[in-house]
GROMACS .gro file of C-alpha atoms in nm:
model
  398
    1UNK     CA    1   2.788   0.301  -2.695
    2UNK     CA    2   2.785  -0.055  -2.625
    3UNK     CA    3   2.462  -0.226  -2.457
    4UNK     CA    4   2.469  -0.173  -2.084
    5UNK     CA    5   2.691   0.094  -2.073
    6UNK     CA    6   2.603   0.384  -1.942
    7UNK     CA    7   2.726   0.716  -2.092
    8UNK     CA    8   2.883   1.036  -1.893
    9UNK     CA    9   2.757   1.301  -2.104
   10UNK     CA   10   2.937   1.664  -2.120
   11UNK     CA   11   2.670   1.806  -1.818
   12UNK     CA   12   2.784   1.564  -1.584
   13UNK     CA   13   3.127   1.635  -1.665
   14UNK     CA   14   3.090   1.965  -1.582
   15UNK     CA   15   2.981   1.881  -1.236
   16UNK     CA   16   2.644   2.094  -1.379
   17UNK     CA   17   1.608  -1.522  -1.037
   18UNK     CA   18   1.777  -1.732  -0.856
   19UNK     CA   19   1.809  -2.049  -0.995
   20UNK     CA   20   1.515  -2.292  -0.980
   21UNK     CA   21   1.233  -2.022  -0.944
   22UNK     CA   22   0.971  -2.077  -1.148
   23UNK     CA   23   0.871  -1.923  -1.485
   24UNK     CA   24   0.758  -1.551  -1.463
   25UNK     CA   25   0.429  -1.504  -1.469
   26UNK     CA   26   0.259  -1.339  -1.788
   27UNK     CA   27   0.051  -1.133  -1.611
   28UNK     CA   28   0.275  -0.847  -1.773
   29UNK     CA   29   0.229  -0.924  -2.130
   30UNK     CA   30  -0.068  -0.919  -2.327
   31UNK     CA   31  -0.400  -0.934  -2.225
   32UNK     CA   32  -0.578  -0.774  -1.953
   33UNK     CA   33  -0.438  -0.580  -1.680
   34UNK     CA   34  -0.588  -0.840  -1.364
   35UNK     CA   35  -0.806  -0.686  -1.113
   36UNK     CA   36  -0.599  -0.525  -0.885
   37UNK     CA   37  -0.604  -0.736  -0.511
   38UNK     CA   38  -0.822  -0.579  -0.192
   39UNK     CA   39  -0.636  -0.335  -0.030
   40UNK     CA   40  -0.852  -0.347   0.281
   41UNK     CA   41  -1.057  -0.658   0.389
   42UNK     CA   42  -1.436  -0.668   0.268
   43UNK     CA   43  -1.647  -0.558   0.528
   44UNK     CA   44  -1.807  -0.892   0.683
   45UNK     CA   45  -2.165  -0.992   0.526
   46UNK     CA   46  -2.471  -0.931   0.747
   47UNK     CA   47  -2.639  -1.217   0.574
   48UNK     CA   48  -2.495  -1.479   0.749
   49UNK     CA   49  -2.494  -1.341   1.131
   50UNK     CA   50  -2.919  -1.244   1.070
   51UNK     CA   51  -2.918  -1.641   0.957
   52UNK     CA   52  -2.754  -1.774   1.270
   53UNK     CA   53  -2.909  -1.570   1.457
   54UNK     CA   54  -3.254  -1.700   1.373
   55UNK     CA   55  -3.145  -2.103   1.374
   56UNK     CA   56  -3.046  -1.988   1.723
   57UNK     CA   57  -3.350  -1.882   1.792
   58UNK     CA   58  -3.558  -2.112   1.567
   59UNK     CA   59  -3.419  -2.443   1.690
   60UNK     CA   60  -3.380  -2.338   2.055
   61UNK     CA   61  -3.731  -2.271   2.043
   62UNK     CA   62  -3.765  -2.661   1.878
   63UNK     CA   63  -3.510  -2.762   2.174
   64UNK     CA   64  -3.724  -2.665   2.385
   65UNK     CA   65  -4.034  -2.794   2.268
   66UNK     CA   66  -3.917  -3.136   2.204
   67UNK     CA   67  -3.767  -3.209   2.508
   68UNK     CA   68  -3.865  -3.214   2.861
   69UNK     CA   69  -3.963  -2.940   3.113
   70UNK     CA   70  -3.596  -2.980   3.270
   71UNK     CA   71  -3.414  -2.898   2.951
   72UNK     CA   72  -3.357  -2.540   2.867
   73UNK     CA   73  -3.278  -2.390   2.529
   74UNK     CA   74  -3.166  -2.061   2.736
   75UNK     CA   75  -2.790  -2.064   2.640
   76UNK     CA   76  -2.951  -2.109   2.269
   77UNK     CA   77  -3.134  -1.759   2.374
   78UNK     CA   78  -2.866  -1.584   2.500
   79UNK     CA   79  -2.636  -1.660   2.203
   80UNK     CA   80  -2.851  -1.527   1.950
   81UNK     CA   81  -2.846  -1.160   2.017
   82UNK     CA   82  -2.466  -1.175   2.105
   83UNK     CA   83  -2.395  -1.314   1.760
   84UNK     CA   84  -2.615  -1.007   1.595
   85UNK     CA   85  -2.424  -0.749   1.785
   86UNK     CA   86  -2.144  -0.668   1.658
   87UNK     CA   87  -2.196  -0.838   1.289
   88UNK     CA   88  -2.548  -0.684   1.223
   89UNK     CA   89  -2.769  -0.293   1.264
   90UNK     CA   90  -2.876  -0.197   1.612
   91UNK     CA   91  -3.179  -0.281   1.429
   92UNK     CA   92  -3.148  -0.656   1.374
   93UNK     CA   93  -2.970  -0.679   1.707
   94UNK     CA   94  -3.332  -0.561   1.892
   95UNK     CA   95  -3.560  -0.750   1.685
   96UNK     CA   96  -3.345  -1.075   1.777
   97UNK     CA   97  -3.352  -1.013   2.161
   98UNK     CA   98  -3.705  -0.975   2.125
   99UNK     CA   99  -3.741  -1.289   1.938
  100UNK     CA  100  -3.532  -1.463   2.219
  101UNK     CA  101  -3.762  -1.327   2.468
  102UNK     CA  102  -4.069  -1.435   2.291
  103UNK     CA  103  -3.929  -1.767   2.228
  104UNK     CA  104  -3.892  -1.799   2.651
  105UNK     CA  105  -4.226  -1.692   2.685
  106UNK     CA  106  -4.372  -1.973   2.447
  107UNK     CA  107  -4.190  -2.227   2.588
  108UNK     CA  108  -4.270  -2.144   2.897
  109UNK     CA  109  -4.655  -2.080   2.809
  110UNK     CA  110  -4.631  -2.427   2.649
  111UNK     CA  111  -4.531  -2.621   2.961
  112UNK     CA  112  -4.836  -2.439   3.140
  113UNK     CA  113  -4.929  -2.097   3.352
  114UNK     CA  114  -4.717  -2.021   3.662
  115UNK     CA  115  -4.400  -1.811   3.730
  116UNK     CA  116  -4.183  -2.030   3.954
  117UNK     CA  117  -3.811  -1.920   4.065
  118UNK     CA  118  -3.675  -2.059   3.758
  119UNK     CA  119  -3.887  -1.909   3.480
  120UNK     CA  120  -3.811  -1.550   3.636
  121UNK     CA  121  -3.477  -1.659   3.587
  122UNK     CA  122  -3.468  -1.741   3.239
  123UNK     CA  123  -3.683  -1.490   3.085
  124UNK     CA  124  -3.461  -1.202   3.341
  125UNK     CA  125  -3.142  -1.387   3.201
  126UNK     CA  126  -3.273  -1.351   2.848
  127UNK     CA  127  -3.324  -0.954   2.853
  128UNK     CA  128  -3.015  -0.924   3.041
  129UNK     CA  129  -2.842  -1.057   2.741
  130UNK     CA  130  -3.012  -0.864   2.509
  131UNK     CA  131  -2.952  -0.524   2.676
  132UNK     CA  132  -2.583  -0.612   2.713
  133UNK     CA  133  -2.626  -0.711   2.326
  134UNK     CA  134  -2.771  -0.380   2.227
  135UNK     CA  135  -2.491  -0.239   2.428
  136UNK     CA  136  -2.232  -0.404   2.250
  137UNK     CA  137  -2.372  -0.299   1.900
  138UNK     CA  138  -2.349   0.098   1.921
  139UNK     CA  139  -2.033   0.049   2.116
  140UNK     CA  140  -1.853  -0.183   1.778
  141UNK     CA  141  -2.052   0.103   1.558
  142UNK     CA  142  -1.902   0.349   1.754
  143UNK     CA  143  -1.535   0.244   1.671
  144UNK     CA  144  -1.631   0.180   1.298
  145UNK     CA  145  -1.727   0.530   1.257
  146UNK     CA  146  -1.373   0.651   1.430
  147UNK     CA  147  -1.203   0.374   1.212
  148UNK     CA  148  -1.350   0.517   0.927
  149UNK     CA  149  -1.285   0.884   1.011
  150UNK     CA  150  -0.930   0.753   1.053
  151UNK     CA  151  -0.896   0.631   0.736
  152UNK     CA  152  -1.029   0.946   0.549
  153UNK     CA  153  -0.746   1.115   0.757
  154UNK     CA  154  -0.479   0.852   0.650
  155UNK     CA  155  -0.646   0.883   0.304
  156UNK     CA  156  -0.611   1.309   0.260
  157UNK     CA  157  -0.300   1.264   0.443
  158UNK     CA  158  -0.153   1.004   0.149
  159UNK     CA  159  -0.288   1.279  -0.081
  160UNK     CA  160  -0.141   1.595   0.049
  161UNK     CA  161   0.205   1.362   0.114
  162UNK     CA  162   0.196   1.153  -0.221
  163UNK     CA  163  -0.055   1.352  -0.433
  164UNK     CA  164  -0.062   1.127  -0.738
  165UNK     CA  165   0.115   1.301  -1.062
  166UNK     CA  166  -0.087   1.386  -1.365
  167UNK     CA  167  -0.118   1.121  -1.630
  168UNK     CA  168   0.040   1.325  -1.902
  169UNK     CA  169   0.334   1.583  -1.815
  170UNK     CA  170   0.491   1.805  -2.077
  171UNK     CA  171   0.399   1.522  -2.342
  172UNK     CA  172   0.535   1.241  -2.095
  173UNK     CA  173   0.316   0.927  -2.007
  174UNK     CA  174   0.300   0.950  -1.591
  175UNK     CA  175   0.222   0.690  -1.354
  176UNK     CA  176   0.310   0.630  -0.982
  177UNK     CA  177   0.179   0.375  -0.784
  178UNK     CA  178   0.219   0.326  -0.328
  179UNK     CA  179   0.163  -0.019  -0.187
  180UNK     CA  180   0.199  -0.051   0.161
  181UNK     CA  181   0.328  -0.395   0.304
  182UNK     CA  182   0.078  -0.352   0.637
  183UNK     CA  183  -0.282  -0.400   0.524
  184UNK     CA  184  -0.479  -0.115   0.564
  185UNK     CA  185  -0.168   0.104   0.565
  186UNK     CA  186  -0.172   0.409   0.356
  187UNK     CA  187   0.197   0.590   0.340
  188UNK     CA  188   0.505   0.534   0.543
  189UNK     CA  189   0.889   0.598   0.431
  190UNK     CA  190   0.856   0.547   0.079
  191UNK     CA  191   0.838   0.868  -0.148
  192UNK     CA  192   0.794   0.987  -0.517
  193UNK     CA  193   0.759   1.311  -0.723
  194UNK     CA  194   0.724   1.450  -1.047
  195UNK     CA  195   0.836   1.809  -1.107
  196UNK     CA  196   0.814   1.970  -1.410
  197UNK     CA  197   1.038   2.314  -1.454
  198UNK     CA  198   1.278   2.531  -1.701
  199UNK     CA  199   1.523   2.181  -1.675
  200UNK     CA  200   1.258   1.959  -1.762
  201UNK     CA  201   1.076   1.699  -1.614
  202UNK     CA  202   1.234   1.606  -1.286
  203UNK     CA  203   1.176   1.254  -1.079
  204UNK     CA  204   1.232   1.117  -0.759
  205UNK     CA  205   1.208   0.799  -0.572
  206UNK     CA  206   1.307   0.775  -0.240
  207UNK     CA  207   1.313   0.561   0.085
  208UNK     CA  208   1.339   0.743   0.438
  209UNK     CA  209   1.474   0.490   0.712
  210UNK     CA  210   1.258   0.414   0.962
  211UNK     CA  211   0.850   0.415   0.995
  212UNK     CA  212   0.576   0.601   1.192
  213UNK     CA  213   0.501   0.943   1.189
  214UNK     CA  214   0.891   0.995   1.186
  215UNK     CA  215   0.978   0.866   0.848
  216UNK     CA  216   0.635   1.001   0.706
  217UNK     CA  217   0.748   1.419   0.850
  218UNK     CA  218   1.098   1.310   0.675
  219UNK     CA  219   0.924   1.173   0.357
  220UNK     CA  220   0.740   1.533   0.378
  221UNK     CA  221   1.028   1.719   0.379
  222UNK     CA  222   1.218   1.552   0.120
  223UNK     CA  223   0.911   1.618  -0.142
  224UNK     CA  224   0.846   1.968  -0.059
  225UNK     CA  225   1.261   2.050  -0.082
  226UNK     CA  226   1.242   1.858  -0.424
  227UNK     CA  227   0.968   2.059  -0.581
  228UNK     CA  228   1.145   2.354  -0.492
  229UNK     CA  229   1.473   2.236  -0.590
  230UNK     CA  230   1.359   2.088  -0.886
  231UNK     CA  231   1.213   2.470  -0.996
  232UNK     CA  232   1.511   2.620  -0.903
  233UNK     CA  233   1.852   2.444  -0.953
  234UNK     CA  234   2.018   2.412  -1.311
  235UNK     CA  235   2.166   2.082  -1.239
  236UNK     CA  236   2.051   1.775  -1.101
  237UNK     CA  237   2.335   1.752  -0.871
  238UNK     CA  238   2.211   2.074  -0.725
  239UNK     CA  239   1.860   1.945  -0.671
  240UNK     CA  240   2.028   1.631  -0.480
  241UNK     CA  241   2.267   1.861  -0.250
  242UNK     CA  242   1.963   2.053  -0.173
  243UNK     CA  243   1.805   1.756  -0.023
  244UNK     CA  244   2.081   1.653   0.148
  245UNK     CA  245   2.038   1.967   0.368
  246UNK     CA  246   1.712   1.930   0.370
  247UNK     CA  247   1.700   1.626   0.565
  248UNK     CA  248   2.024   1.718   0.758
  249UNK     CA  249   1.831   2.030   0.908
  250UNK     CA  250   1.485   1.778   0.956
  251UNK     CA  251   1.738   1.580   1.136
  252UNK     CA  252   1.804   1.856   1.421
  253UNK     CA  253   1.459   1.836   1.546
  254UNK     CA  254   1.451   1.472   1.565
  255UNK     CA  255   1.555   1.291   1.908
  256UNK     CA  256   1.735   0.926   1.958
  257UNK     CA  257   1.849   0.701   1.715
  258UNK     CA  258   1.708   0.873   1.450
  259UNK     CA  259   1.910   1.226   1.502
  260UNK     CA  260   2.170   1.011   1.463
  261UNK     CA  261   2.078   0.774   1.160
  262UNK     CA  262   1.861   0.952   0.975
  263UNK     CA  263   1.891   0.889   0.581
  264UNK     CA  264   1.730   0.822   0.301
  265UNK     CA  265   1.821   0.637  -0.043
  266UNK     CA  266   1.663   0.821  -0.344
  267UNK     CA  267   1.723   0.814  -0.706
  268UNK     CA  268   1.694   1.166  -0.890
  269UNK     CA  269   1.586   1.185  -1.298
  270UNK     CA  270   1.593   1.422  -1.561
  271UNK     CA  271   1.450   1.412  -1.864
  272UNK     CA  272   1.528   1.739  -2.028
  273UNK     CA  273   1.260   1.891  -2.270
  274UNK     CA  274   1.310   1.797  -2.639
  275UNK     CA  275   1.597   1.570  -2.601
  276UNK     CA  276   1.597   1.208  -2.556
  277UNK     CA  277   1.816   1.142  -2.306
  278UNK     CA  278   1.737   1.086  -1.946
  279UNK     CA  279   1.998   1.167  -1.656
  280UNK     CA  280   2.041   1.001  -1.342
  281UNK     CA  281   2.164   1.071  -1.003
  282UNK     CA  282   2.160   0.789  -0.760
  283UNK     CA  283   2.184   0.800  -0.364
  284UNK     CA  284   2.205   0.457  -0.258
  285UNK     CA  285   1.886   0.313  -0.399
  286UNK     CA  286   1.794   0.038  -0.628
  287UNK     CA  287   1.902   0.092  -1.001
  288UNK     CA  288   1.612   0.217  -1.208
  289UNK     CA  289   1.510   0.028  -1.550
  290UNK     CA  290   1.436   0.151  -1.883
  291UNK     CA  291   1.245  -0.049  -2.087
  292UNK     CA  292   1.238  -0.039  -2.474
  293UNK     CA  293   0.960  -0.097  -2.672
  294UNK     CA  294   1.085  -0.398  -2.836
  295UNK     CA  295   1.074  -0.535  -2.464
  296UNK     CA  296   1.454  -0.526  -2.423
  297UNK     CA  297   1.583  -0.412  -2.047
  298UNK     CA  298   1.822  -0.228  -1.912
  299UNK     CA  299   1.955  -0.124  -1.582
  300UNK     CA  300   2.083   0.228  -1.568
  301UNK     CA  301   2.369   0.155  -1.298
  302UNK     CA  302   2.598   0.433  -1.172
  303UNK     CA  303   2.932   0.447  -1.275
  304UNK     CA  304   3.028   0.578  -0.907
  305UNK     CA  305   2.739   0.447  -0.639
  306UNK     CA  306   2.706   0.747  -0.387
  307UNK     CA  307   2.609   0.737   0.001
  308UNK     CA  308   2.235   0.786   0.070
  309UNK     CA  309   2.133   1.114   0.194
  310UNK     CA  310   2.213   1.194   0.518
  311UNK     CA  311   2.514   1.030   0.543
  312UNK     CA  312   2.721   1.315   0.351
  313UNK     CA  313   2.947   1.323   0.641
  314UNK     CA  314   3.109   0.947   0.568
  315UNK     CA  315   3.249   1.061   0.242
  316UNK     CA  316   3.249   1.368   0.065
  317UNK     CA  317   3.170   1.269  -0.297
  318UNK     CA  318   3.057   1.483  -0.557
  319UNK     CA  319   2.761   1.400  -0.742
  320UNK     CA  320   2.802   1.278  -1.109
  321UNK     CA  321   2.494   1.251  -1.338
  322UNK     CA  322   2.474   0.969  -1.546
  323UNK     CA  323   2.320   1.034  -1.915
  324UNK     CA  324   2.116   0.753  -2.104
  325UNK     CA  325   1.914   0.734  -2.454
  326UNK     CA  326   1.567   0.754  -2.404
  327UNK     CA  327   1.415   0.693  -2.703
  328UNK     CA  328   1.066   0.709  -2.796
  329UNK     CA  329   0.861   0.426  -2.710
  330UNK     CA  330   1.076   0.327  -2.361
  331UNK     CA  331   0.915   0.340  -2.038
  332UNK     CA  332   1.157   0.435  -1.701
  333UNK     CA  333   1.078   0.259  -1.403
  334UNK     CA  334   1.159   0.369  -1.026
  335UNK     CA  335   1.081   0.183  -0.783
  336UNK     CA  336   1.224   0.163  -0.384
  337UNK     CA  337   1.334  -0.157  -0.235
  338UNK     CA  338   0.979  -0.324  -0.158
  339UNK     CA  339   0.971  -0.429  -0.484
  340UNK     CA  340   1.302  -0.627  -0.518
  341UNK     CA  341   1.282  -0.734  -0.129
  342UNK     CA  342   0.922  -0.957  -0.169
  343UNK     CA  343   0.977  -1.301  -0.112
  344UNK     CA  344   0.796  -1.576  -0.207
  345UNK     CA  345   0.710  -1.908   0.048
  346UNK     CA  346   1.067  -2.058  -0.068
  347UNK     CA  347   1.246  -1.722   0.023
  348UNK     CA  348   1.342  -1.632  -0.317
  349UNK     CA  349   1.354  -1.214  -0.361
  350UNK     CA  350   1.138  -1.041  -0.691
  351UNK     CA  351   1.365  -1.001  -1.006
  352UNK     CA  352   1.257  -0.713  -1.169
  353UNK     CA  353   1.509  -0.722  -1.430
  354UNK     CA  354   1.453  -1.094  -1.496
  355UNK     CA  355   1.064  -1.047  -1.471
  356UNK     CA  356   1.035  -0.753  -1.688
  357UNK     CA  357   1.251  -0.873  -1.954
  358UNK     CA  358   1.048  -0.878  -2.278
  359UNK     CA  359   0.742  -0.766  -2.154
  360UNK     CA  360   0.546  -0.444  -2.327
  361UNK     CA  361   0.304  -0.270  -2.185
  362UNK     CA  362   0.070  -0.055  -2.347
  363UNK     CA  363   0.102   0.228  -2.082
  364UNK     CA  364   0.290   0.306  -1.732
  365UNK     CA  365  -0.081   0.264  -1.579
  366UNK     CA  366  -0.074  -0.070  -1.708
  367UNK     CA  367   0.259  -0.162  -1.616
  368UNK     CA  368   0.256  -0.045  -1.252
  369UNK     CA  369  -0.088  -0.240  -1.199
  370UNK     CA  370   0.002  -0.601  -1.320
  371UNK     CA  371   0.400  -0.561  -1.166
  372UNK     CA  372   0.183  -0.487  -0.803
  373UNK     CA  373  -0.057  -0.779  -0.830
  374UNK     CA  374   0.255  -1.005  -0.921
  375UNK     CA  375   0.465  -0.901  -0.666
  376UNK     CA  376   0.180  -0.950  -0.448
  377UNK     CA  377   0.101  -1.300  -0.611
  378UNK     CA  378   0.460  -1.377  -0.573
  379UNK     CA  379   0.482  -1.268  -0.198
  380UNK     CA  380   0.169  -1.435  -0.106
  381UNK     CA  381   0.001  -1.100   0.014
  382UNK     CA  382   0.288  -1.082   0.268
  383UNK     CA  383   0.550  -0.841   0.184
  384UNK     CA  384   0.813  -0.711   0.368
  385UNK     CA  385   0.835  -0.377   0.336
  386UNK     CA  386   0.636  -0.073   0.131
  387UNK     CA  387   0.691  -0.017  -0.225
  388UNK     CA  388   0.674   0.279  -0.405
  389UNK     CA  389   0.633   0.281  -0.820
  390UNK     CA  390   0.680   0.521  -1.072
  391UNK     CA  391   0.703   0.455  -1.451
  392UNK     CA  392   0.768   0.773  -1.752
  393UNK     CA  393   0.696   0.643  -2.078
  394UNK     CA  394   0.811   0.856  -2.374
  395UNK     CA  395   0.507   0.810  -2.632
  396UNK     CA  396   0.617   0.653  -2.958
  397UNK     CA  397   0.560   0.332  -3.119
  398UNK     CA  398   0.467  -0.005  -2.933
   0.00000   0.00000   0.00000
């Protein structure tokens, strides 16, 4: 077999960079895996809102002082325990009204005894603003406490969806990896599995059309019907006409546009037990890559590119598994279009093939960690769409 051909074995017979981008970056090759970028912004320091707070404070105090009776440092007063609110403890946020009010009463004290119109007026002015201040702090504590319940939510919900595979399965080297384009996003459309069964270890990558809670039931579906399948079915053409119905009868209960275009692009794999070959069926999606230990690269097209699922109805096509060496040392890659679809600032999409070429890794872990930071590097942090990872690496030498 030639290189870059891609052999039809007996089972699937039996129906059973654009120019002038820059260098790649060698974040892939050896060295240290970089420190994977902040998923969620850090939560603001409180060091710098208790500081301001104070000057505030402090230097409409000095305002004050240094100036004549006429001049008023009030608005200084006022600011300060609006600016600990919502940055700083309910805590800081009293102590600083109270050091606003006793600021008012020293100035005033200062210029001499007496409560005329406009001293009533400050120093009422003054505690208004620190009630409303204290107010505003266990109101923005209140929503961080229901953002944060949220996110445990999103969080077990990611789990129970995408519950990450075990490192090592039936000898294989396992890792998958989700990265969501929205920041502070935790699943949407994208999907992966890892089944093992009587067949052998079974993969899929998929991406549902669509986001929201739509795409994320669909993504749901798609998983559980795989595991099943993936027990179940002697072929891997089986497992993919299982999902087809799968999402054809999720499709029913949906209303709109999407009862009417709901599909999803996967890629299926098989890597049977004991034998080093790995079989593909492909739905629409983006070709995966094997990569060799000596860091050569190759894409395992399909000989005969089938219609996503869910869109059976178009063309009746049989599915035709593709068979491919997969010898000991390579690493398979997955991946759905989020990875191939980042742009950088000149518009120019991710080469995987062109990135990966000649890189080694030392594990999928590995791999799947430095590809996400450079996509992310190469997108700017902005990327268009989610992106779902999975790498298999058959152990054997580096």
């Amino acid at each position: 077999m030639r290189p870059g051909e891609v052999e039809e074995s007996p089972y699937a017979r039996a129906g059973g960079r654009l120019s002038g981008e820059p260098d790649p970056d060698q974040g892939l090759g050896a060295g240290p895996a970089p420190t994977p970028p902040e998923r969620c912004p850090r939560p603001v320091t409180r060091t710098l809102p208790r500081a301001l707070a104070l000057l505030l404070v402090v230097g409409g105090l000095l305002y004050d002082l240094l100036t004549p009776r006429d001049f008023t440092a009030v608005p200084f007063f006022t600011a300060a325990p609006l600016v600990a609110a919502p940055l700083t403890s309910l805590r800081t946020t009293l102590l600083t009204g109270l050091a606003a009010l006793a600021a008012t009463y020293v100035v005033h004290a200062h210029f001499g005894p007496g409560l005329d119109v406009n001293t009533v007026t400050q120093v009422v002015t003054v505690a208004t603003v620190a009630l409303l201040a204290v107010a505003i702090n266990r109101v923005v504590r209140l929503g961080d406490r229901r953002l944060a319940s949220v996110r445990e939510i999103a969080e077990a919900a990611q789990r129970a969806v995408l519950p990450e595979p075990a490192p090592r399965i039936a000898g294989l080297d396992i890792a998958a990896r989700y990265e969501a384009a929205q920041e502070g996003a935790f699943i949407g459309g994208d999907l992966y599995a890892v089944q093992d069964g009587p067949h052998g270890v079974r993969l899929v990558v998929g991406d549902v059309r669509g986001k929201g809670m739509g795409a994320v039931a669909a993504v749901a579906v798609l998983i559980g019907a795989f595991r099943e399948a993936a027990e179940q079915e002697a072929t891997l053409e089986a497992v993919a006409g299982r999902l087809e119905r799968a999402l054809a009868r999720e499709g029913t209960r949906r209303d709109g546009i999407d009862a009417l275009e709901g599909f999803a692009t996967v890629v299926l794999a098989e890597l049977p037990h004991g034998e080093g070959v790995v079989r593909i069926v492909n739905r629409g999606h983006p070709s995966p890559l094997l990569l060799h230990a000596d860091g050569t690269l190759r894409a395992l097209t399909a000989d005969e590119p089938a219609l996503p699922l869910g869109m059976g109805e178009l063309g009746r096509r049989p599915d035709r598994a593709a068979e491919s060496r997969f010898p000991d040392g390579a690493t398979l890659l997955l991946y759905t279009d989020g990875l191939t679809e980042a742009r950088d600032a000149h518009g120019r999409f991710y080469d995987p093939v062109r990135r990966l070429a000649g890189r080694r890794s030392p594990d999928p872990r590995t791999l799947l960690t430095r590809l996400a930071a450079e996509v992310r590097r190469h997108s700017g942090g902005g990327m268009a769409d989610d992106m779902a990872l999975l790498a298999v690496r058959r152990p054997g030498p580096m």
